[in-house]
CSV table of C-alpha atoms and ligand atoms in Angstrom, one decimal:
chain,number,residue,atom,x,y,z
A,1,MET,CA,-11.2,18.1,-5.3
A,2,ASN,CA,-14.9,18.8,-4.6
A,3,ASN,CA,-17.2,16.5,-2.6
A,4,SER,CA,-14.6,16.0,0.0
A,5,PHE,CA,-14.7,16.7,3.7
A,6,ARG,CA,-11.9,17.5,6.0
A,7,LEU,CA,-11.0,14.8,8.6
A,8,MET,CA,-7.9,16.1,10.4
A,9,TYR,CA,-4.6,17.8,10.1
A,10,ILE,CA,-1.2,16.0,10.2
A,11,ARG,CA,1.8,18.3,10.5
A,12,ASP,CA,-0.4,21.1,9.2
A,13,ILE,CA,-1.4,19.1,6.1
A,14,PRO,CA,-5.2,19.0,5.8
A,15,VAL,CA,-6.4,15.4,5.2
A,16,GLU,CA,-9.7,15.1,3.3
A,17,ILE,CA,-11.9,12.2,2.4
A,18,HIS,CA,-13.8,12.1,-0.9
A,19,ILE,CA,-17.4,10.9,-0.5
A,20,SER,CA,-16.7,8.0,-2.9
A,21,TRP,CA,-14.6,6.6,-0.1
A,22,LEU,CA,-17.6,6.1,2.1
A,23,LEU,CA,-19.1,3.7,-0.5
A,24,ILE,CA,-15.8,1.9,-0.6
A,25,PHE,CA,-15.7,1.7,3.2
A,26,PHE,CA,-19.2,0.2,3.2
A,27,LEU,CA,-18.4,-2.3,0.4
A,28,PHE,CA,-15.1,-3.3,1.9
A,29,SER,CA,-16.5,-3.8,5.4
A,30,ILE,CA,-19.5,-5.8,4.1
A,31,SER,CA,-17.4,-8.2,2.0
A,32,LEU,CA,-14.9,-8.7,4.8
A,33,ALA,CA,-17.6,-9.3,7.4
A,34,GLN,CA,-19.9,-11.4,5.3
A,35,GLY,CA,-17.5,-13.1,3.0
A,36,TYR,CA,-13.8,-13.1,3.7
A,37,PHE,CA,-13.6,-13.6,7.5
A,38,PRO,CA,-16.3,-16.3,7.9
A,39,LEU,CA,-14.4,-18.2,5.2
A,40,MET,CA,-11.0,-17.8,6.9
A,41,VAL,CA,-12.2,-18.5,10.5
A,42,GLU,CA,-15.4,-20.5,11.1
A,43,GLY,CA,-17.9,-20.4,13.8
A,44,LEU,CA,-17.8,-16.9,15.3
A,45,SER,CA,-20.7,-14.6,16.0
A,46,SER,CA,-21.7,-12.0,13.3
A,47,GLN,CA,-20.8,-9.2,15.7
A,48,VAL,CA,-17.2,-10.4,15.8
A,49,TYR,CA,-17.1,-10.7,12.0
A,50,TRP,CA,-18.5,-7.2,11.6
A,51,ALA,CA,-16.2,-5.6,14.2
A,52,THR,CA,-13.2,-7.3,12.6
A,53,GLY,CA,-14.4,-6.2,9.1
A,54,ILE,CA,-14.7,-2.6,10.2
A,55,ILE,CA,-11.4,-2.5,12.1
A,56,THR,CA,-9.6,-4.1,9.1
A,57,THR,CA,-11.2,-1.5,6.7
A,58,LEU,CA,-9.9,1.2,9.0
A,59,LEU,CA,-6.5,-0.3,9.0
A,60,VAL,CA,-6.6,-0.4,5.2
A,61,PHE,CA,-7.6,3.3,5.3
A,62,ALA,CA,-4.7,4.0,7.6
A,63,SER,CA,-2.4,2.2,5.2
A,64,VAL,CA,-3.4,4.4,2.3
A,65,LEU,CA,-3.0,7.5,4.4
A,66,THR,CA,0.5,6.3,5.5
A,67,HIS,CA,1.5,5.8,1.9
A,68,GLU,CA,0.5,9.4,1.1
A,69,LEU,CA,2.2,10.7,4.2
A,70,GLY,CA,5.4,8.9,3.0
A,71,HIS,CA,5.2,11.1,-0.2
A,72,SER,CA,4.3,14.2,1.8
A,73,PHE,CA,7.0,14.0,4.5
A,74,VAL,CA,9.8,13.5,1.9
A,75,ALA,CA,8.3,16.4,-0.2
A,76,LEU,CA,8.3,18.6,2.9
A,77,SER,CA,11.9,17.7,3.6
A,78,GLU,CA,12.7,18.8,0.0
A,79,ASN,CA,10.9,22.1,0.7
A,80,ILE,CA,7.9,21.3,-1.4
A,81,PRO,CA,4.7,22.3,0.6
A,82,ILE,CA,1.8,19.9,0.5
A,83,LYS,CA,-1.6,21.5,-0.2
A,84,LYS,CA,-3.7,18.6,1.1
A,85,ILE,CA,-4.1,14.9,1.1
A,86,THR,CA,-7.3,13.5,-0.4
A,87,LEU,CA,-8.4,9.9,0.1
A,88,PHE,CA,-10.8,8.7,-2.6
A,89,ILE,CA,-12.1,5.6,-4.2
A,90,PHE,CA,-8.9,4.0,-5.4
A,91,GLY,CA,-6.5,5.4,-2.8
A,92,GLY,CA,-5.2,8.8,-2.2
A,93,VAL,CA,-3.4,11.8,-3.6
A,94,ALA,CA,-1.0,14.1,-1.9
A,95,GLN,CA,-1.3,17.3,-3.7
A,96,MET,CA,1.9,19.3,-3.9
A,97,GLU,CA,1.9,23.1,-4.1
A,98,GLU,CA,4.4,22.8,-6.9
A,99,GLU,CA,6.0,20.1,-9.0
A,100,PRO,CA,9.5,18.9,-8.0
A,101,THR,CA,12.0,21.0,-9.9
A,102,SER,CA,14.6,18.3,-10.3
A,103,ALA,CA,14.5,14.7,-11.4
A,104,LYS,CA,16.3,13.6,-8.2
A,105,THR,CA,13.7,15.3,-6.0
A,106,GLU,CA,10.9,13.7,-7.9
A,107,LEU,CA,12.5,10.3,-7.6
A,108,LYS,CA,12.8,10.7,-3.9
A,109,VAL,CA,9.3,12.0,-3.3
A,110,THR,CA,7.7,9.4,-5.5
A,111,ALA,CA,9.7,6.4,-4.2
A,112,ALA,CA,8.7,7.3,-0.6
A,113,GLY,CA,5.1,6.1,-1.2
A,114,PRO,CA,5.7,2.5,-2.4
A,115,LEU,CA,8.6,2.1,0.0
A,116,THR,CA,6.3,3.1,2.9
A,117,SER,CA,3.7,0.5,1.7
A,118,PHE,CA,6.5,-2.1,1.4
A,119,ALA,CA,7.7,-1.3,4.9
A,120,LEU,CA,4.1,-1.7,6.3
A,121,ALA,CA,3.7,-5.0,4.4
A,122,VAL,CA,6.9,-6.3,5.9
A,123,ILE,CA,6.0,-5.2,9.5
A,124,THR,CA,2.5,-6.6,9.4
A,125,GLY,CA,3.5,-9.7,7.5
A,126,GLY,CA,6.4,-10.3,9.9
A,127,LEU,CA,4.0,-9.8,12.8
A,128,TYR,CA,1.7,-12.5,11.4
A,129,TYR,CA,4.3,-15.1,10.7
A,130,LEU,CA,6.5,-14.6,13.8
A,131,ALA,CA,4.2,-13.4,16.6
A,132,LEU,CA,0.5,-14.1,15.9
A,133,PRO,CA,-1.3,-17.4,16.5
A,134,PRO,CA,-2.6,-18.7,13.1
A,135,GLY,CA,-6.2,-19.4,12.6
A,136,GLN,CA,-7.4,-16.6,14.8
A,137,ILE,CA,-9.5,-13.8,13.4
A,138,LEU,CA,-7.2,-11.0,14.5
A,139,SER,CA,-4.2,-12.7,12.9
A,140,GLU,CA,-6.1,-13.1,9.7
A,141,ALA,CA,-7.0,-9.4,9.8
A,142,ILE,CA,-3.3,-8.4,10.2
A,143,PHE,CA,-2.4,-10.8,7.4
A,144,PHE,CA,-5.0,-9.2,5.1
A,145,VAL,CA,-3.6,-5.7,5.9
A,146,ALA,CA,-0.1,-7.0,5.0
A,147,ARG,CA,-1.3,-8.2,1.6
A,148,VAL,CA,-3.2,-5.0,0.9
A,149,ASN,CA,0.0,-3.0,1.5
A,150,LEU,CA,2.0,-5.4,-0.7
A,151,ILE,CA,-0.6,-5.0,-3.5
A,152,MET,CA,-0.6,-1.2,-3.0
A,153,ALA,CA,3.2,-1.1,-3.3
A,154,VAL,CA,3.2,-3.3,-6.4
A,155,PHE,CA,0.2,-1.7,-8.1
A,156,ASN,CA,1.6,1.8,-7.7
A,157,LEU,CA,4.9,0.7,-9.3
A,158,VAL,CA,3.1,0.0,-12.6
A,159,PRO,CA,4.8,2.5,-14.9
A,160,ALA,CA,1.6,4.2,-16.0
A,161,PHE,CA,1.9,7.9,-15.4
A,162,PRO,CA,0.6,9.5,-13.1
A,163,LEU,CA,0.9,6.4,-10.9
A,164,ASP,CA,4.0,6.3,-8.8
A,165,GLY,CA,5.7,3.9,-11.2
A,166,GLY,CA,5.0,6.3,-14.1
A,167,ARG,CA,6.5,9.1,-12.1
A,168,LEU,CA,9.6,7.1,-11.3
A,169,PHE,CA,9.9,6.2,-14.9
A,170,ARG,CA,9.6,9.9,-15.8
A,171,SER,CA,12.2,11.0,-13.3
A,172,ILE,CA,14.7,8.6,-14.8
A,173,ILE,CA,14.1,9.7,-18.4
A,174,TRP,CA,14.1,13.3,-17.1
A,175,TYR,CA,17.4,12.8,-15.3
A,176,PHE,CA,19.2,11.4,-18.4
A,177,GLY,CA,17.4,13.5,-21.1
A,178,LYS,CA,17.4,16.7,-19.1
A,179,ASN,CA,14.0,17.6,-20.5
A,180,MET,CA,11.0,17.3,-18.2
A,181,LEU,CA,8.3,18.0,-20.8
A,182,LYS,CA,9.7,15.3,-23.2
A,183,ALA,CA,10.1,12.9,-20.3
A,184,THR,CA,6.5,13.5,-19.3
A,185,ARG,CA,5.3,12.9,-22.9
A,186,ILE,CA,7.1,9.6,-23.0
A,187,ALA,CA,5.9,8.5,-19.6
A,188,VAL,CA,2.3,9.5,-20.5
A,189,THR,CA,2.5,7.6,-23.8
A,190,VAL,CA,3.7,4.5,-22.1
A,191,GLY,CA,1.0,4.9,-19.5
A,192,SER,CA,-1.7,5.3,-22.1
A,193,MET,CA,-0.5,2.2,-23.9
A,194,LEU,CA,-0.7,0.2,-20.6
A,195,SER,CA,-4.2,1.7,-19.9
A,196,PHE,CA,-5.4,0.6,-23.3
A,197,PHE,CA,-3.9,-2.8,-22.7
A,198,ALA,CA,-5.7,-3.1,-19.4
A,199,MET,CA,-9.0,-2.0,-21.0
A,200,GLY,CA,-8.6,-4.4,-23.9
A,201,PHE,CA,-7.7,-7.2,-21.5
A,202,GLY,CA,-10.8,-6.3,-19.4
A,203,PHE,CA,-13.0,-6.6,-22.5
A,204,VAL,CA,-11.5,-10.0,-23.5
A,205,ILE,CA,-12.1,-11.6,-20.1
A,206,ILE,CA,-15.6,-10.3,-19.9
A,207,PHE,CA,-16.6,-11.6,-23.3
A,208,PHE,CA,-14.6,-14.8,-23.4
A,209,GLN,CA,-14.7,-15.8,-19.8
A,210,GLY,CA,-17.7,-13.9,-18.4
A,211,ASN,CA,-15.3,-12.6,-15.7
A,212,LEU,CA,-16.7,-9.4,-14.3
A,213,PHE,CA,-13.3,-8.4,-12.9
A,214,GLY,CA,-12.9,-7.0,-16.4
A,215,ILE,CA,-15.2,-4.1,-15.6
A,216,TRP,CA,-12.7,-3.0,-13.0
A,217,LEU,CA,-9.8,-3.2,-15.4
A,218,ILE,CA,-11.7,-1.1,-18.0
A,219,PHE,CA,-12.6,1.5,-15.4
A,220,LEU,CA,-9.1,1.6,-14.0
A,221,GLY,CA,-7.5,1.8,-17.4
A,222,TRP,CA,-9.8,4.6,-18.4
A,223,MET,CA,-9.1,6.6,-15.1
A,224,ILE,CA,-5.4,6.3,-15.6
A,225,TYR,CA,-5.6,7.2,-19.2
A,226,GLN,CA,-7.6,10.4,-18.4
A,227,ALA,CA,-5.4,11.3,-15.5
A,228,GLY,CA,-2.3,11.0,-17.6
A,229,GLN,CA,-3.7,13.1,-20.5
A,230,SER,CA,-4.8,15.9,-18.1
A,231,SER,CA,-1.6,16.1,-16.2
A,232,TYR,CA,0.3,16.3,-19.5
A,233,SER,CA,-1.8,19.1,-20.8
A,234,GLN,CA,-1.6,21.0,-17.5
A,235,LEU,CA,2.2,20.7,-17.7
A,236,VAL,CA,2.3,22.0,-21.3
A,237,PHE,CA,0.1,24.8,-20.3
A,238,LYS,CA,2.2,25.8,-17.3
A,239,ASP,CA,5.4,25.4,-19.3
A,240,THR,CA,4.1,27.5,-22.2
A,241,PHE,CA,3.0,30.4,-20.1
A,242,SER,CA,5.2,30.4,-17.0
A,243,GLY,CA,6.6,33.8,-16.4
A,244,VAL,CA,5.1,35.1,-19.6
A,245,LYS,CA,3.4,38.5,-19.5
A,246,VAL,CA,0.2,39.2,-21.4
A,247,SER,CA,2.0,41.9,-23.5
A,248,LYS,CA,4.1,39.1,-25.0
A,249,ILE,CA,1.3,37.0,-26.4
A,250,MET,CA,-1.5,39.5,-27.1
A,251,SER,CA,-2.2,40.5,-30.7
A,252,THR,CA,-1.2,44.1,-31.2
A,253,ASN,CA,-2.2,44.5,-34.7
A,254,LEU,CA,-5.5,46.0,-33.7
A,255,GLN,CA,-8.4,46.6,-36.1
A,256,THR,CA,-11.1,48.6,-34.4
A,257,VAL,CA,-14.6,49.7,-35.4
A,258,SER,CA,-16.5,52.9,-34.7
A,259,PRO,CA,-19.7,52.7,-32.6
A,260,ASP,CA,-21.4,54.7,-35.4
A,261,ALA,CA,-20.7,52.0,-38.0
A,262,THR,CA,-23.8,50.1,-39.2
A,263,LEU,CA,-23.9,46.4,-39.2
A,264,GLU,CA,-23.7,46.3,-42.9
A,265,GLU,CA,-20.3,48.1,-42.6
A,266,LEU,CA,-19.4,45.7,-39.8
A,267,VAL,CA,-19.9,42.7,-42.1
A,268,ASP,CA,-17.2,44.0,-44.4
A,269,TYR,CA,-14.8,44.1,-41.4
A,270,PHE,CA,-15.6,40.5,-40.5
A,271,LEU,CA,-15.1,39.4,-44.1
A,272,ARG,CA,-12.0,41.4,-44.7
A,273,TYR,CA,-10.0,40.7,-41.5
A,274,LYS,CA,-11.5,37.4,-40.5
A,275,TYR,CA,-11.4,38.1,-36.8
A,276,GLY,CA,-14.2,36.9,-34.5
A,277,ALA,CA,-14.5,40.2,-32.7
A,278,PHE,CA,-13.4,43.9,-32.9
A,279,PRO,CA,-12.8,46.4,-30.1
A,280,VAL,CA,-15.2,49.3,-30.5
A,281,VAL,CA,-13.3,52.6,-30.3
A,282,TYR,CA,-14.2,56.2,-31.0
A,283,GLY,CA,-11.3,58.7,-30.8
A,284,SER,CA,-9.3,57.5,-27.9
A,285,THR,CA,-12.2,56.1,-26.0
A,286,THR,CA,-12.8,52.3,-25.9
A,287,HIS,CA,-16.5,51.5,-25.7
A,288,GLY,CA,-16.4,47.7,-25.6
A,289,ILE,CA,-16.2,44.8,-28.0
A,290,VAL,CA,-18.4,43.5,-30.8
A,291,THR,CA,-18.5,39.9,-31.8
A,292,LEU,CA,-19.7,38.0,-34.9
A,293,GLN,CA,-22.2,36.2,-32.7
A,294,GLU,CA,-23.8,39.5,-31.5
A,295,MET,CA,-24.2,40.6,-35.1
A,296,LYS,CA,-25.8,37.3,-36.2
A,297,GLU,CA,-28.5,37.8,-33.6
A,298,VAL,CA,-29.8,40.8,-35.4
A,299,PRO,CA,-32.1,40.0,-38.4
A,300,ARG,CA,-30.4,40.8,-41.7
A,301,GLU,CA,-32.9,43.3,-42.9
A,302,LYS,CA,-32.1,45.5,-39.9
A,303,TRP,CA,-28.4,45.6,-40.6
A,304,PRO,CA,-28.4,48.8,-42.8
A,305,TYR,CA,-29.8,51.0,-40.0
A,306,THR,CA,-28.6,49.2,-36.8
A,307,THR,CA,-25.3,50.6,-35.4
A,308,VAL,CA,-22.5,48.8,-33.6
A,309,ALA,CA,-23.3,50.9,-30.5
A,310,HIS,CA,-26.6,49.1,-30.2
A,311,ILE,CA,-25.2,45.6,-30.0
A,312,LEU,CA,-21.7,45.9,-28.5
A,313,THR,CA,-20.8,44.4,-25.2
A,314,PRO,CA,-20.0,47.5,-23.1
A,315,LEU,CA,-16.6,47.9,-21.5
A,316,LYS,CA,-17.8,47.2,-18.0
A,317,GLU,CA,-19.0,43.8,-19.1
A,318,THR,CA,-15.8,43.0,-21.0
A,319,MET,CA,-12.8,41.4,-19.4
A,320,VAL,CA,-10.1,44.0,-19.3
A,321,ILE,CA,-6.5,43.0,-18.4
A,322,ASN,CA,-3.2,44.8,-17.9
A,323,PRO,CA,-0.4,44.1,-20.3
A,324,ASP,CA,1.9,43.2,-17.3
A,325,SER,CA,-0.5,40.6,-16.0
A,326,ASP,CA,0.7,37.0,-15.8
A,327,ALA,CA,-0.5,35.2,-18.9
A,328,ALA,CA,-1.1,31.8,-17.2
A,329,GLU,CA,-3.3,33.4,-14.5
A,330,VAL,CA,-5.3,35.3,-17.1
A,331,MET,CA,-5.8,32.2,-19.2
A,332,MET,CA,-7.0,30.2,-16.2
A,333,LYS,CA,-9.5,32.9,-15.4
A,334,MET,CA,-10.7,33.0,-19.0
A,335,ALA,CA,-11.1,29.2,-19.1
A,336,ASN,CA,-12.9,29.1,-15.8
A,337,GLN,CA,-15.4,31.8,-16.7
A,338,ASN,CA,-15.7,30.7,-20.2
A,339,ILE,CA,-14.6,34.0,-21.7
A,340,GLY,CA,-13.4,33.9,-25.3
A,341,ARG,CA,-11.4,37.2,-25.4
A,342,ALA,CA,-10.2,40.1,-23.3
A,343,LEU,CA,-9.1,43.7,-24.0
A,344,VAL,CA,-5.6,44.6,-23.0
A,345,MET,CA,-5.5,48.2,-21.6
A,346,GLU,CA,-2.9,50.3,-19.9
A,347,ASP,CA,-3.9,51.9,-16.5
A,348,ASP,CA,-4.7,55.2,-18.3
A,349,GLY,CA,-7.3,53.4,-20.5
A,350,GLU,CA,-5.2,53.2,-23.6
A,351,LEU,CA,-6.1,50.1,-25.6
A,352,VAL,CA,-3.0,48.2,-26.5
A,353,GLY,CA,-4.0,44.7,-27.5
A,354,LEU,CA,-6.5,41.9,-27.7
A,355,LEU,CA,-6.1,38.5,-26.1
A,356,SER,CA,-8.2,35.6,-27.4
A,357,ARG,CA,-8.4,32.0,-26.2
A,358,THR,CA,-7.9,30.7,-29.8
A,359,ASP,CA,-4.6,32.7,-30.0
A,360,MET,CA,-3.5,31.1,-26.8
A,361,MET,CA,-4.5,27.6,-27.9
A,362,ARG,CA,-2.4,28.1,-31.0
A,363,LEU,CA,0.5,29.1,-28.9
A,364,ILE,CA,0.2,26.0,-26.8
A,365,GLN,CA,0.1,23.8,-29.9
A,366,MET,CA,3.2,25.6,-31.3
A,367,HIS,CA,5.0,25.1,-28.0
A,368,MET,CA,4.2,21.4,-28.0
A,369,VAL,CA,5.7,21.0,-31.4
A,370,LEU,CA,8.6,23.4,-31.1
A,371,GLY,CA,9.2,23.6,-27.4
A,372,GLU,CA,11.1,20.4,-27.1
B,401,ZN,ZN1,1.9,7.0,-4.2
């Protein structure tokens, strides 16, 4: 995640803070110091309220971090490396290097987070009820932390993927159905329905009760909906292309044009074959690629005497890939650099295929329909 800075390392796991967290830190401290604590315990100096507000916010922060460490330590014990932990506006994410490969592992890793929060709630709540004098500001701070941990455990158990509850739900369907992709689709669908319900409820309480808490519900619902959709499409993507070589998915039925062809001749190619681009080849030498877009940029009256050689994208500016490359990696690269198509060539320069993003999107769609 961008806009984060590294805070520390815990058991070699980098812990980062997203800048949005600083805003939350400020808002949290202010509302505790100016609103909550003066209400709970009267008659103290503003320094005491502020100090307690900041300490409590730090304890809340530590609670979120502990929740993520719960996930992380169990993941490590299951041999899943953790890339990093990022703490941001609504909590945190422990980013795993790879997804759990079995339903049982996912269940364990996921359950560890809410269980950690429950444990913290019980410890701090127990401390408050059994050991701390009521009515004192420090006791109230501990009690506040206890409640935050309880809320964190319960909120994360809402079965809206990718929240912990949604992941637990997925691991159970996955375990019984033996199909991760299908289980994810069901979990994401349920999660989306819950998100829409939360957003709808948010609108209702804003319009009928004037309750501005609805804004948070709408925002939260939208975030969860987005996160669910994107984690599903990432999964489909990985599942479609994992271990697949470029040679498997490239189009081999190559139609090439000569660099000497005029644009008027080129038009016939576009009309006849309906491709968006053609490799430009003369003899056994590949010169580059010519696209419909490049042709359209030349005024029509110049088409009879302009040749393909004048407008093509030369080979050195074209993305060239090896047929043995990993399809998933290539596709990521094309998406990142916004490249529409790539030429597939052997090491000796022989042109063997063409890979286009539209072909790959079609493949993903087909996989989504047939793959299950
Ligand atoms: Zn969690």
